[in-house]
Short mmCIF file of C-alpha atoms in Angstrom, two decimals:
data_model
loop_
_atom_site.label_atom_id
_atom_site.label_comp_id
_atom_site.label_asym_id
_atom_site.label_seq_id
_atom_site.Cartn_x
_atom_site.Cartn_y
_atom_site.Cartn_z
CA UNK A 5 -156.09 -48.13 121.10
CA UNK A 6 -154.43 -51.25 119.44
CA UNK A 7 -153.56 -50.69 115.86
CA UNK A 8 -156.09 -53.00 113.59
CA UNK A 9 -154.27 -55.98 111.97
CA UNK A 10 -153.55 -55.03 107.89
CA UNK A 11 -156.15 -56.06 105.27
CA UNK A 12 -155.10 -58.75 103.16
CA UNK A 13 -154.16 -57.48 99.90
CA UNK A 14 -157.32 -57.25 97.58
CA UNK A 15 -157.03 -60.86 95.23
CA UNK A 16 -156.72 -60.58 91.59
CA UNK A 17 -159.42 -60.89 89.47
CA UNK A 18 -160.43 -64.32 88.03
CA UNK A 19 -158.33 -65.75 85.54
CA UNK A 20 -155.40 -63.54 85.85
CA UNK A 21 -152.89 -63.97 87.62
CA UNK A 22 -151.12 -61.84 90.35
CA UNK A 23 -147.99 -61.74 88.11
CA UNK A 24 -147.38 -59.30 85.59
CA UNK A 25 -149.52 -58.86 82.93
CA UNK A 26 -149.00 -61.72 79.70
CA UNK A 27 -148.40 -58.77 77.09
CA UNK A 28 -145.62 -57.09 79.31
CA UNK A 29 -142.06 -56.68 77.78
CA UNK A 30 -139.08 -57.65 79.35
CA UNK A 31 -137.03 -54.80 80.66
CA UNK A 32 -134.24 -55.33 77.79
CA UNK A 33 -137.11 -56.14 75.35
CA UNK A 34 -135.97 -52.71 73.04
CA UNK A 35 -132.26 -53.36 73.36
CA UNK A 36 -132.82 -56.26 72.00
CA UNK A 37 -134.96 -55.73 69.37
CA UNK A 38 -132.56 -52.58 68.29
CA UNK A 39 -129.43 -55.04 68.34
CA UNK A 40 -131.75 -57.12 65.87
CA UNK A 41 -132.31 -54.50 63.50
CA UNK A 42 -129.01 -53.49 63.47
CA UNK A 43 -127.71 -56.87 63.19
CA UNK A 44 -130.64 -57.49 59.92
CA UNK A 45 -129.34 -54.54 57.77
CA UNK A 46 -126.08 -55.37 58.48
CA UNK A 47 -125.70 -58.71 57.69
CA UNK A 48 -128.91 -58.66 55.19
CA UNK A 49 -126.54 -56.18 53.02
CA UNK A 50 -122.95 -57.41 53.40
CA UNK A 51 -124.37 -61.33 52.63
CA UNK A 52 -125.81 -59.85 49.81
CA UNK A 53 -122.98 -58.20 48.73
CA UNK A 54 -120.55 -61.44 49.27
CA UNK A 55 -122.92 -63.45 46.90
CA UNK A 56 -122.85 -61.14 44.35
CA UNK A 57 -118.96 -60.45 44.77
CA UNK A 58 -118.49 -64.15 45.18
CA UNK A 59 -120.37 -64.79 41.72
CA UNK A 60 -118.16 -62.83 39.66
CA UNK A 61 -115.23 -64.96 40.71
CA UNK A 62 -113.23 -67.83 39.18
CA UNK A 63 -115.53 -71.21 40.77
CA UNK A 64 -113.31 -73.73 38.94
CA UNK A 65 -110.34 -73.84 36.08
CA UNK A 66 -109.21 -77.08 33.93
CA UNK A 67 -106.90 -77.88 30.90
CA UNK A 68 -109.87 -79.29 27.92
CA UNK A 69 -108.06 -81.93 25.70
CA UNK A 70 -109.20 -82.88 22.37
CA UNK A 71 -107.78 -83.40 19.19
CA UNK A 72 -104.62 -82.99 20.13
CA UNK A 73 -104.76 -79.65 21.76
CA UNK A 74 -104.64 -78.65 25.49
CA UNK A 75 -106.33 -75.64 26.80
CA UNK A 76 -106.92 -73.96 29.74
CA UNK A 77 -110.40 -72.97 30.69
CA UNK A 78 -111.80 -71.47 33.65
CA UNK A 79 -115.40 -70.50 35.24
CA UNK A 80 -116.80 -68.03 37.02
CA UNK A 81 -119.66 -68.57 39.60
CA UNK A 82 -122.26 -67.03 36.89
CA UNK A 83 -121.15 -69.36 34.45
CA UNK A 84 -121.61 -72.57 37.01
CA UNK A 85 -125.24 -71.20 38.62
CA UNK A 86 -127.16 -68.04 38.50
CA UNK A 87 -129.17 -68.65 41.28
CA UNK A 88 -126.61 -67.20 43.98
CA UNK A 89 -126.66 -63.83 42.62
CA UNK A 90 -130.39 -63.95 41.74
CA UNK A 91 -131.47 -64.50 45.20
CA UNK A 92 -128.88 -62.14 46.60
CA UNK A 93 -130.52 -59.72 44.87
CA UNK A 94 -134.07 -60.94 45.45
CA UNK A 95 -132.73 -61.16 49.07
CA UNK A 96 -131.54 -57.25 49.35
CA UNK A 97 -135.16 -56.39 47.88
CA UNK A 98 -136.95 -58.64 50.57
CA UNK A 99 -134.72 -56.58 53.03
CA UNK A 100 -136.16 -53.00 52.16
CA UNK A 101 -139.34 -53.77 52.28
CA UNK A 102 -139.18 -55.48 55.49
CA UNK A 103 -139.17 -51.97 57.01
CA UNK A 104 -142.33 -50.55 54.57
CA UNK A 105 -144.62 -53.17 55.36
CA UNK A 106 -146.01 -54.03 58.75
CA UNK A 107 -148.36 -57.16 60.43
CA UNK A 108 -148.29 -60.29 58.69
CA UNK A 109 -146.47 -58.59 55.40
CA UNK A 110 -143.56 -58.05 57.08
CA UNK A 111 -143.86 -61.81 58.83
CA UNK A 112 -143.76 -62.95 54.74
CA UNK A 113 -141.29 -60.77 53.35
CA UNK A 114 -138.70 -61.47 56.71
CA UNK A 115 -139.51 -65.22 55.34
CA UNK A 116 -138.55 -64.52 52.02
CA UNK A 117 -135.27 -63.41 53.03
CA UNK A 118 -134.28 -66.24 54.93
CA UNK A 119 -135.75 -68.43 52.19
CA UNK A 120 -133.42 -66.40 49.68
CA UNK A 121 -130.23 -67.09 52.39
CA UNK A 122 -131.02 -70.80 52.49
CA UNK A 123 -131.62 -70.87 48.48
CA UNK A 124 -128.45 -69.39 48.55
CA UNK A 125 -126.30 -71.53 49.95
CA UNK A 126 -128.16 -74.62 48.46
CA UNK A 127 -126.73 -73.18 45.13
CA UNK A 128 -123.11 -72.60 46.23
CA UNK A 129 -122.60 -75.72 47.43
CA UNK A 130 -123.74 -77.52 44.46
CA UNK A 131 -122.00 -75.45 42.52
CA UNK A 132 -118.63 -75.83 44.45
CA UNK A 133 -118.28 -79.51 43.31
CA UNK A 134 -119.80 -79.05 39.71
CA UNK A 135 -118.14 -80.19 36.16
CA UNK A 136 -120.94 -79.28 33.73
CA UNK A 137 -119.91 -75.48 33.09
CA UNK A 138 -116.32 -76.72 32.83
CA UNK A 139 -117.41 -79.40 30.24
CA UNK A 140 -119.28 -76.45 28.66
CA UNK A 141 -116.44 -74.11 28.98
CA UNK A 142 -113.88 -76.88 27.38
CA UNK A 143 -116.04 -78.08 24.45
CA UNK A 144 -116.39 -74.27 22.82
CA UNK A 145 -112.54 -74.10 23.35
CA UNK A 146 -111.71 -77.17 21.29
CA UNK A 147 -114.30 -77.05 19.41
CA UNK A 148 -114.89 -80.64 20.21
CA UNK A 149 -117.91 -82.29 22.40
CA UNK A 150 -116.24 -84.86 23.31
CA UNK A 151 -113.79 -83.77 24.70
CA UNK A 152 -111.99 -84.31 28.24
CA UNK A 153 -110.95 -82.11 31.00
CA UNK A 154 -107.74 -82.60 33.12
CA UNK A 155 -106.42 -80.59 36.12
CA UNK A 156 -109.82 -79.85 37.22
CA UNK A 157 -109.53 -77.71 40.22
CA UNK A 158 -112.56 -75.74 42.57
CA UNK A 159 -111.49 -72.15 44.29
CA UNK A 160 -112.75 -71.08 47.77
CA UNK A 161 -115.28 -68.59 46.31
CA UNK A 162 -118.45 -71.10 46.26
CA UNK A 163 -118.02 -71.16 49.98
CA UNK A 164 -117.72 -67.69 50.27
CA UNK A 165 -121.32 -67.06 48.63
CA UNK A 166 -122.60 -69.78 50.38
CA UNK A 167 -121.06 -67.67 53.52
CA UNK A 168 -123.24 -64.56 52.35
CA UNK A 169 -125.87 -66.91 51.61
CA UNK A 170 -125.87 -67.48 55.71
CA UNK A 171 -125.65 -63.72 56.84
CA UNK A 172 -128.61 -63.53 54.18
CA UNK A 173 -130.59 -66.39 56.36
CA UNK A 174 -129.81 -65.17 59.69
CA UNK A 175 -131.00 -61.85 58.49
CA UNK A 176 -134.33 -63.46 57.31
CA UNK A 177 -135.01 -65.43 61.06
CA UNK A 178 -134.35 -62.19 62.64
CA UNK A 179 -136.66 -60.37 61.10
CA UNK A 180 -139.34 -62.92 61.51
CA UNK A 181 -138.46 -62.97 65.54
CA UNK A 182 -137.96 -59.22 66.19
CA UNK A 183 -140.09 -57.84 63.02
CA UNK A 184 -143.17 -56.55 65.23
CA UNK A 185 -140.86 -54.41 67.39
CA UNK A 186 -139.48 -52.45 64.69
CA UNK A 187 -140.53 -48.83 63.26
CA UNK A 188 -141.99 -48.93 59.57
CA UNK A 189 -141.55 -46.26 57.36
CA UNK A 190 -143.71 -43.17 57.09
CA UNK A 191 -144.43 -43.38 60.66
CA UNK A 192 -142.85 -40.71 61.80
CA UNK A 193 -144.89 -38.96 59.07
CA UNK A 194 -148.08 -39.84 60.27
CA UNK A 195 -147.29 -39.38 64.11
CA UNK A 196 -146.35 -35.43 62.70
CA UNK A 197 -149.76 -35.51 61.23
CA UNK A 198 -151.88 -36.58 63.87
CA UNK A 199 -150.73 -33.32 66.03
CA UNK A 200 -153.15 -31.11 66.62
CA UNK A 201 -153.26 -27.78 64.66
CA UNK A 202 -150.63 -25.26 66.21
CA UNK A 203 -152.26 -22.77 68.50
CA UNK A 204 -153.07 -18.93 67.89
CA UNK A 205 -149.69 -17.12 67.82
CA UNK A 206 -149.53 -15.22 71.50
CA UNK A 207 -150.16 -11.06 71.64
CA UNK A 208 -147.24 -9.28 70.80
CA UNK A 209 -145.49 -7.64 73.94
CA UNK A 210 -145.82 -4.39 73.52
CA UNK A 211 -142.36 -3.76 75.00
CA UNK A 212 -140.14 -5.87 72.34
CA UNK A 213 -140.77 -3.57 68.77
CA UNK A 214 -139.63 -6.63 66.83
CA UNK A 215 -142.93 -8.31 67.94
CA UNK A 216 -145.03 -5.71 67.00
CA UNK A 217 -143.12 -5.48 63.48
CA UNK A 218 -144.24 -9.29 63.39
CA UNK A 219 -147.82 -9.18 64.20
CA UNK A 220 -148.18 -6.50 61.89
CA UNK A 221 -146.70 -8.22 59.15
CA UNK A 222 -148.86 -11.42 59.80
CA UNK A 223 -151.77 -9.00 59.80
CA UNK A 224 -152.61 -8.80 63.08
CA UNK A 225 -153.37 -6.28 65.85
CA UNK A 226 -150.31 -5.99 67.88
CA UNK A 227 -151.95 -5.59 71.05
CA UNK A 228 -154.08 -8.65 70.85
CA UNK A 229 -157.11 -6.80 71.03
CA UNK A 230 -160.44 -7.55 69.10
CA UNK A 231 -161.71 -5.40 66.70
CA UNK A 232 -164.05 -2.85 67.94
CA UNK A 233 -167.73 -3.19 66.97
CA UNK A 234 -168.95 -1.10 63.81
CA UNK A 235 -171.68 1.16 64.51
CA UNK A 236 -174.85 1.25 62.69
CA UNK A 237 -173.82 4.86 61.75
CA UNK A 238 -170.69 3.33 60.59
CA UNK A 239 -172.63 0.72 58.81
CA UNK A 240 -174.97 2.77 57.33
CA UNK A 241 -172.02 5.22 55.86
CA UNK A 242 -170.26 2.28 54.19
CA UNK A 243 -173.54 0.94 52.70
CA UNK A 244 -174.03 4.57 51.39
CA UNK A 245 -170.59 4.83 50.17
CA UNK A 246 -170.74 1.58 48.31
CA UNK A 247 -174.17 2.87 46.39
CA UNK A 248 -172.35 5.96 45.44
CA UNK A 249 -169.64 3.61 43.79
CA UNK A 250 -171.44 1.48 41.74
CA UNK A 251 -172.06 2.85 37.89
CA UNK A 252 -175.09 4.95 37.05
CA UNK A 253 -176.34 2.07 34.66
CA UNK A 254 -176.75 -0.23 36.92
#
């Protein structure tokens, strides 16, 4: 006999493909969301950090003149804006509860974040070129308002928390890409509690003593076996017994 020809493979349904299925991860698809959520906390807390170390730093120093007198006077990045450090902190809050939310929650709060990074460095940079705290800063040292500054000079630092102000923004668009592949909290918690109820402990074997020290402790018969039946002689005598017990008066 001549071996039949092979079927043609069966065809795919309508309107799917042959392909693999449209919901169907990549093979890297977990490494990469794990690098993300490494990468979020990471930068999410050291750009916070920066802004707020950043914003306790000198932004800008100059010598006020007026009436006579020249002073020095310098600012720190609090004194020029507190929006920096504000949203840093905002920013380090959005970046908890990225991870006890899920859905669309987590979508908004992983936008908040990067709106925090971007408000961020918005701030620094104005701040980096501005006079006004300075101005500030110079007229409560002379006592004067109008006053004028001289040897006005700006320190690296407004970059730096507009640096932090960009891990913080990364953070944010990271958690808005990868933020539906990531564990929330308490679900390990509530995988634990939908496991079934743990079985009936096994019979003891009767050749290990320590088991049958066990069951007995636990109140159980050692051997595994039911209890026997109670007679109706036995029944009877217990029912009599428990008359005889109870007070005359009653």
């Amino acid at each position: 006999m001549t071996p039949s020809p092979p079927s043609d493979p069966e065809p795919p349904p309508a309107g799917r493909s042959a392909g693999p299925p449209d919901d169907a991860a990549p093979p890297d698809g977990g490494a990469a969301a794990r690098r993300a959520l490494g990468a979020t906390l990471l930068g999410g807390a050291l750009g916070a950090a920066v802004v707020l170390v950043a914003a306790g730093r000198t932004w800008a120093e100059a010598v006020a003149v007026g009436g006579g007198a020249r002073l020095p006077v310098t600012v720190q990045g609090g004194d020029v804006s507190g929006l920096p450090s504000a949203l840093a902190l905002v920013g380090l809050a959005a970046l908890v509860a990225v991870f006890a939310v899920r859905g669309r929650a987590r979508r908004l709060v992983g936008a908040l974040l990067a709106a925090c990074g971007a408000g961020t460095v918005a701030a620094a940079l104005v701040g980096a070129a501005d006079t006004a705290a300075l101005r500030t800063a110079g007229a409560e040292a002379t006592g004067l308002t109008g006053g004028s500054l001289a040897d006005v000079s700006h320190s690296a630092w407004p970059y730096v928390a507009a640096a932090g102000g960009l891990l913080l923004l990364l953070a944010g668009l990271l958690a808005l890409r990868y933020a539906g592949h990531w564990p929330a909290m308490g679900s390990r918690y509530e995988r634990a509690g939908a496991r079934p109820a743990a079985r009936r402990a096994a019979p003891a074997d009767p050749d290990r003593p320590e088991d049958l020290w066990k069951a007995l402790d636990r109140g159980e018969d050692p051997t595994g076996a039911p209890p026997p039946p109670r007679s109706a002689a036995g029944r009877n005598a217990a029912q009599e017994a428990a008359g005889d017990e109870r007070p005359e008066g009653s």
